[in-house]
Short mmCIF file of C-alpha atoms in Angstrom, two decimals:
data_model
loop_
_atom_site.label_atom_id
_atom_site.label_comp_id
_atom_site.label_asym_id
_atom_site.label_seq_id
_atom_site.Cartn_x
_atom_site.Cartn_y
_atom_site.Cartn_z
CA UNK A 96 15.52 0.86 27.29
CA UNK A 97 19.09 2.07 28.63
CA UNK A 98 17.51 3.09 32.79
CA UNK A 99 20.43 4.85 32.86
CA UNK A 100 19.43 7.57 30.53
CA UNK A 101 15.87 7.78 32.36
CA UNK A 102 16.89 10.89 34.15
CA UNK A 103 17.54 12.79 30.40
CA UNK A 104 14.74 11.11 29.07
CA UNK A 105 11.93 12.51 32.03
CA UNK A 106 13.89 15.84 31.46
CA UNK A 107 13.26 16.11 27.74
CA UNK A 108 9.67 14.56 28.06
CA UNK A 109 9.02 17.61 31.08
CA UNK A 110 9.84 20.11 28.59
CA UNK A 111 7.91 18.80 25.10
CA UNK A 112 4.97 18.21 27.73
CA UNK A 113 5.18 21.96 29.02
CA UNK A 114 5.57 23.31 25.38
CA UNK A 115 2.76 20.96 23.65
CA UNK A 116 -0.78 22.95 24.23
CA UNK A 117 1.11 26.11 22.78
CA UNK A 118 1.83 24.46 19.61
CA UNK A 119 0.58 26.03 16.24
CA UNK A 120 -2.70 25.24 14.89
CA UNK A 121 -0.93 23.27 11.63
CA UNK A 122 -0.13 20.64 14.20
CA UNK A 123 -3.65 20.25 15.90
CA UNK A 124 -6.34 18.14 15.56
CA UNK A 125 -9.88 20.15 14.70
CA UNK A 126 -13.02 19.33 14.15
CA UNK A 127 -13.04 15.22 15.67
CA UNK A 128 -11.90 13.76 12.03
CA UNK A 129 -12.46 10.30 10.88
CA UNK A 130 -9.32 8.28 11.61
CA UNK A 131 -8.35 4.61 10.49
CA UNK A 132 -6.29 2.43 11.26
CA UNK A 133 -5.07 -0.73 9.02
CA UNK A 134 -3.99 -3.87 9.71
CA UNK A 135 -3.46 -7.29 9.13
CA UNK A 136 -5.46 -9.92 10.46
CA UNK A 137 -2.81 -11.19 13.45
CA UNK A 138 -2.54 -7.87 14.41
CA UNK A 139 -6.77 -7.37 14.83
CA UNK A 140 -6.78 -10.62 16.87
CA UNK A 141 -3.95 -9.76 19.11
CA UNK A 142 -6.03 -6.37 19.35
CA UNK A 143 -9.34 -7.94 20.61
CA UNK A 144 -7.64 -10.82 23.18
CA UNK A 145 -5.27 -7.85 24.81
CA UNK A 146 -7.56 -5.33 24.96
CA UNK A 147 -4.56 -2.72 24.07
CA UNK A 148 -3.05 -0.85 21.46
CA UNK A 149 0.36 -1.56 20.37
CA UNK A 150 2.82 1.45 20.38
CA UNK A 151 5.60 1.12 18.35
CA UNK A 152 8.90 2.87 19.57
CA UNK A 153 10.69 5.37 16.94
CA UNK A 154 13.62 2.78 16.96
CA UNK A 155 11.47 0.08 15.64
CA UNK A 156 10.23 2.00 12.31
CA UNK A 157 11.92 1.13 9.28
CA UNK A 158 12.15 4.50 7.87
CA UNK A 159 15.18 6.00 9.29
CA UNK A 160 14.13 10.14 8.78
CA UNK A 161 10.44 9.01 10.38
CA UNK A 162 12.18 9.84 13.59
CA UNK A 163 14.63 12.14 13.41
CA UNK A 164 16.78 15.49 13.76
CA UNK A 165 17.11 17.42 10.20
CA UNK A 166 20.39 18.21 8.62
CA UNK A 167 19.79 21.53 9.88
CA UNK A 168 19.74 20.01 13.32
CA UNK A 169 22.86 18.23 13.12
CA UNK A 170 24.53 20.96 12.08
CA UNK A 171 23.62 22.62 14.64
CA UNK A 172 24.89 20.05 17.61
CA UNK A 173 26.77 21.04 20.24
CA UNK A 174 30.20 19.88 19.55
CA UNK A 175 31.23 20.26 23.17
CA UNK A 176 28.98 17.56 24.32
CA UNK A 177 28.55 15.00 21.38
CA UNK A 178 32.06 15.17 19.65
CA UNK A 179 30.60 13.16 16.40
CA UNK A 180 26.88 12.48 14.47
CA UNK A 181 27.12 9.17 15.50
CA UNK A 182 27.90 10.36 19.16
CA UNK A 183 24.28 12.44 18.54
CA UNK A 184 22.20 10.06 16.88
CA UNK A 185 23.02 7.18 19.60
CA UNK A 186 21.98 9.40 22.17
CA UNK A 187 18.79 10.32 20.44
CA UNK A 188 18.32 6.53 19.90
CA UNK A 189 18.83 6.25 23.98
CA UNK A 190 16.01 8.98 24.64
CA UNK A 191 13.79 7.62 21.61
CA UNK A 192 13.35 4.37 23.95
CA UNK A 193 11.08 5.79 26.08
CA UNK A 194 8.62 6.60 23.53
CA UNK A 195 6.16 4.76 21.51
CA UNK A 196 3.54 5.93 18.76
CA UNK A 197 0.38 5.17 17.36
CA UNK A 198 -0.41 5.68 13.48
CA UNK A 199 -3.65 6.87 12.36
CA UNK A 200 -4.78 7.70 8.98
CA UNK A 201 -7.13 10.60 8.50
CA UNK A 202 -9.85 10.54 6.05
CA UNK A 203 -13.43 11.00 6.06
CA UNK A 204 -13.67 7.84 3.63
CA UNK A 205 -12.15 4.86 3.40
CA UNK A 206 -8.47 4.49 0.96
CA UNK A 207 -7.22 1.87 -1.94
CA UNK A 208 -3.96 3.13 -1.19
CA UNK A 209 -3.91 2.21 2.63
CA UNK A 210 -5.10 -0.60 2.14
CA UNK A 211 -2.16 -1.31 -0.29
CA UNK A 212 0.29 0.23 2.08
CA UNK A 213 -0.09 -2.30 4.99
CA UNK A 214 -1.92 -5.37 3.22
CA UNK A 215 0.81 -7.88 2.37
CA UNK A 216 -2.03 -10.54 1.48
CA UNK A 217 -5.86 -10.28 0.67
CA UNK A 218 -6.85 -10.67 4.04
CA UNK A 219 -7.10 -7.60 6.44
CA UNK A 220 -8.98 -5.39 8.80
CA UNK A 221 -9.27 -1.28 8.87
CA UNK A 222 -10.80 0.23 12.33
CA UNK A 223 -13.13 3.18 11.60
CA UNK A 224 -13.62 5.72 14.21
CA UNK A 225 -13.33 9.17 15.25
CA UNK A 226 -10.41 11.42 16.70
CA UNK A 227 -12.79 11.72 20.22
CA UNK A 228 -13.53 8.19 20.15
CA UNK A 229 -9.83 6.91 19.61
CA UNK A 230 -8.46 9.03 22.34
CA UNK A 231 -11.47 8.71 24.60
CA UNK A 232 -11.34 4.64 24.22
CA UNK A 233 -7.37 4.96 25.85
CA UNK A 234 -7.66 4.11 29.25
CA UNK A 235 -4.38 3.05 30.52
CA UNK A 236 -3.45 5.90 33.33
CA UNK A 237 0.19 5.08 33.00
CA UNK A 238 0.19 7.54 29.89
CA UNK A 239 -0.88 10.88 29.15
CA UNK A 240 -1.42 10.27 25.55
CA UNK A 241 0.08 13.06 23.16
CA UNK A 242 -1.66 13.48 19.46
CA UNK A 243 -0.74 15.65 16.79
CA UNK A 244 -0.48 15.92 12.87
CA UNK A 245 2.26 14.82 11.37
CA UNK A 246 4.26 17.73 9.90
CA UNK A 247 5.53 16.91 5.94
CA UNK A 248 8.66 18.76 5.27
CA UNK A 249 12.16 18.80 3.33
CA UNK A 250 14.64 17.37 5.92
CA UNK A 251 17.86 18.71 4.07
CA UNK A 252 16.16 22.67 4.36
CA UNK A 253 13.53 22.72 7.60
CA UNK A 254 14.51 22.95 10.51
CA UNK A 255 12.19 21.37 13.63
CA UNK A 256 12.04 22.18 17.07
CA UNK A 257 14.61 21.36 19.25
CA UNK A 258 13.04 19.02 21.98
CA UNK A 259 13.63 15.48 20.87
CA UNK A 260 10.10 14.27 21.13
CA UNK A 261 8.77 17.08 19.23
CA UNK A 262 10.59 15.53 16.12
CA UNK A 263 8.57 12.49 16.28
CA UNK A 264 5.99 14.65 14.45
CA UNK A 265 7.84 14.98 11.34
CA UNK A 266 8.13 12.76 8.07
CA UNK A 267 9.55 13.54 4.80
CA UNK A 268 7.12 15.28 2.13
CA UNK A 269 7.27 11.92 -0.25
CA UNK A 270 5.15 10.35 2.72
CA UNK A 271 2.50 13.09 2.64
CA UNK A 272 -0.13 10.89 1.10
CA UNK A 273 -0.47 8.89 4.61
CA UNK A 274 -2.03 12.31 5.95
CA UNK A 275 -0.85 10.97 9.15
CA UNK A 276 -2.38 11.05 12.87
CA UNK A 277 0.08 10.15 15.68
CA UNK A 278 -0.42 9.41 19.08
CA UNK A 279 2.65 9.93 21.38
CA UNK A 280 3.41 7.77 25.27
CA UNK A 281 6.28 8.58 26.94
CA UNK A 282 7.99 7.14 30.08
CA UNK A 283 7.35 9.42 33.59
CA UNK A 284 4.21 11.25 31.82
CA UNK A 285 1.19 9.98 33.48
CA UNK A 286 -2.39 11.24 32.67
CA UNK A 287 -2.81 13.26 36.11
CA UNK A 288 -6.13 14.62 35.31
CA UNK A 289 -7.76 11.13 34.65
CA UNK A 290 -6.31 10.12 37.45
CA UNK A 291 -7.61 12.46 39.75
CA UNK A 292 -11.01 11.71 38.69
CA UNK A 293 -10.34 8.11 38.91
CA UNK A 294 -9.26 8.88 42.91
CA UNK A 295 -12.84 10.81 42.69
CA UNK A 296 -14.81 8.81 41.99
CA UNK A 297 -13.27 5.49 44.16
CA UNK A 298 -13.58 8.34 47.13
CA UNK A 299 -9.58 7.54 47.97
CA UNK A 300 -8.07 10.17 50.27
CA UNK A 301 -5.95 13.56 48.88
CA UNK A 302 -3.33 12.41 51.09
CA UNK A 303 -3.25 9.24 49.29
CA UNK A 304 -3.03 11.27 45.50
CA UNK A 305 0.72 11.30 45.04
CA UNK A 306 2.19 8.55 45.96
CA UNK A 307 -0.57 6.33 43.59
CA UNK A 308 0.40 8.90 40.86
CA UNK A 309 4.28 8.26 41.62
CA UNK A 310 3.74 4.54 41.07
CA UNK A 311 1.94 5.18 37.93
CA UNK A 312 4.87 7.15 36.94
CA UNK A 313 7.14 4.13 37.79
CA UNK A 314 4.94 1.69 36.31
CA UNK A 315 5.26 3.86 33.30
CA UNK A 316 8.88 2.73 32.35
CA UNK A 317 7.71 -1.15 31.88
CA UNK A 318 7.60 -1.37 28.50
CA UNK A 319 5.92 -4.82 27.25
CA UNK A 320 7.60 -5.58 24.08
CA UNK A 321 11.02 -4.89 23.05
CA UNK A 322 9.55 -2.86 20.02
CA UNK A 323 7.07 -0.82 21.70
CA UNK A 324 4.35 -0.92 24.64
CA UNK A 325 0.52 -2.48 24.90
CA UNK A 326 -1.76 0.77 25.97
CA UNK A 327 -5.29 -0.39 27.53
CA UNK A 328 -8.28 0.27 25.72
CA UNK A 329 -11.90 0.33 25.42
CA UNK A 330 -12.68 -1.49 22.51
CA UNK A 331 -16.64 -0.85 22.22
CA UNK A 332 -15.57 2.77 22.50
CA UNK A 333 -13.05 3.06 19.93
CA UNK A 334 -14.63 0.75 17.19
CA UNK A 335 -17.55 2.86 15.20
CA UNK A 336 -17.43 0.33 12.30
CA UNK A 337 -14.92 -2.44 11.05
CA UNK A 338 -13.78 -2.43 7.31
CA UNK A 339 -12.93 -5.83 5.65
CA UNK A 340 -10.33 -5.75 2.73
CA UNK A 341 -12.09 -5.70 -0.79
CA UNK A 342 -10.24 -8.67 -1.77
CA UNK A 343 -11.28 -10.74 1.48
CA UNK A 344 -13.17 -13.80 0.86
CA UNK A 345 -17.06 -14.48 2.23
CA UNK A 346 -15.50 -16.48 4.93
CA UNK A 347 -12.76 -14.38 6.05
CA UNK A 348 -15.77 -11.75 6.79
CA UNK A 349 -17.70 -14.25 8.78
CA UNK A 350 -14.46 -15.30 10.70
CA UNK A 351 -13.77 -11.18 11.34
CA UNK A 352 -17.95 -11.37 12.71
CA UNK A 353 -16.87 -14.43 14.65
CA UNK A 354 -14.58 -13.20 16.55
CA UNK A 355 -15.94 -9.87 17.50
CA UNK A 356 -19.00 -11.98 18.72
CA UNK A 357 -16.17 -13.77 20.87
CA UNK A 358 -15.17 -10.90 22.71
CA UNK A 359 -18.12 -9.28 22.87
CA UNK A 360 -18.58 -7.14 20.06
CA UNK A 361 -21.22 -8.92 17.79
CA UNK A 362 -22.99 -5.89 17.75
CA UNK A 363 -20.48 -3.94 16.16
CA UNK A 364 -20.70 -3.31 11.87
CA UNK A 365 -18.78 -5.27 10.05
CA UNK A 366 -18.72 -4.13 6.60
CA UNK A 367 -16.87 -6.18 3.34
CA UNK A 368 -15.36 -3.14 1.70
CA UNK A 369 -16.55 -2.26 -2.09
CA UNK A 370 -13.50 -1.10 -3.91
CA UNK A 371 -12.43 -3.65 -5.63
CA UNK A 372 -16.40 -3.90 -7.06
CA UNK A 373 -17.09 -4.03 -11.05
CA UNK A 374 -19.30 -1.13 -11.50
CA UNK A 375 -20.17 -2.27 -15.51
CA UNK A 376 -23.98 -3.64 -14.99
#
């Protein structure tokens, strides 16, 4: 990330924070849903030996109107401070930096079509949990972790909000099918309130409150990857069951079993899924 656009960044991230619990009730989550989450089998491992989820930044996704103004929008621009699009759109790329999301499919059962989506071979894994599990198992205090639908719309009619993070919630309508969850970090906002509790419970000193929550905030800019961020989290709390592809072989579910039992999670269900199974008998 450009640190020399971290002032503008903290600004814009100030204002979606102060704007997000008002939101309308299309955008919120209701109810604790199933979410999943698939994935292929280098990405599960490098799950259960960091102990995080990866966040991808907006810059890193391959569809370019995932993350992005509408036409409306950039008609709307302020000529007087970005003389061209492209003057725009590199300065949105600039702020994007200091983001990174997390995609979550929601669906009380489990999908062919996701598992054709992000399968590239037979082998893979989907994570089965719930909306209170997934954001209770996120315990990295460097974040205050946003979550929200994502919105479908027509990006040459609707017009989205104007706070640049807010548009991170929007995809166009021929991606409607993913029924999308998305979890939002961004640089300078920490989770305050778990930290407080944290301070609590360790019986540190009031006096002592800010300037720990100030170093979370810096701590919050050090990205891990290039492409997006590891988050800590607590993987007995966020897995409820794990799905193996329908195509998987007998030992590629043993070697899933295997390696949960490696990190401590033998206890956990591990389920070959049945989709692909011939129901003539």
């Amino acid at each position: 990330m450009d640190l020399g656009y971290k002032d503008k960044a903290a600004h814009h991230a100030m204002g979606f924070e102060s704007s997000y619990d008002y939101y309308d009730e299309q955008y919120k989550i209701n109810d604790n849903p199933t979410v999943w989450r698939y994935m292929n089998a280098d990405h599960f491992e490098s799950l259960l030996s960091t102990k995080s989820l990866f966040f991808t930044k907006p810059t890193a996704f391959l569809d370019p109107l995932s993350t992005n103004y509408t036409m409306w929008n950039m008609r709307d621009v302020d000529k007087s401070i970005f003389a061209t699009t492209e003057d725009f759109k590199s300065y949105l790329e600039k702020i994007y930096e200091y983001s990174a999301l997390s995609s979550w499919h929601i669906n009380e059962h489990e999908s062919a079509g996701m598992w054709d989506l992000f399968l590239k071979s037979q082998d893979g894994i989907a994570i089965r949990t719930t909306y209170d599990r997934l954001l209770g198992s996120i315990k990295d205090l460097r974040y205050k972790v946003f979550a929200r639908k994502v919105q479908y719309i027509d990006f040459a009619k609707k017009q989205v909000s104007e706070n640049i993070f807010d548009t991170l919630f929007y995809k166009r309508k021929s991606y409607s099918y993913e029924n999308e969850l998305r979890l939002l970090i961004i640089a300078s906002r920490i989770d305050a309130w778990k930290s407080q509790q944290l301070f609590i419970k360790e019986e540190i000193y009031a006096s002592e409150w800010q300037s720990r929550m100030d170093a979370l905030k810096e701590r919050s800019f050090a990205f891990s990857h290039l492409h997006g961020n590891l988050v800590r989290c607590d993987l007995a709390h966020l897995f409820t069951q794990i799905y193996v592809s329908p195509k998987s072989s007998p030992a590629f579910v043993q070697k899933i079993k295997a390696l949960l039992s490696e990190h401590g999670l033998a206890y956990k269900d591990v389920i070959q899924s049945d989709l692909a199974r011939d129901y003539i008998y």
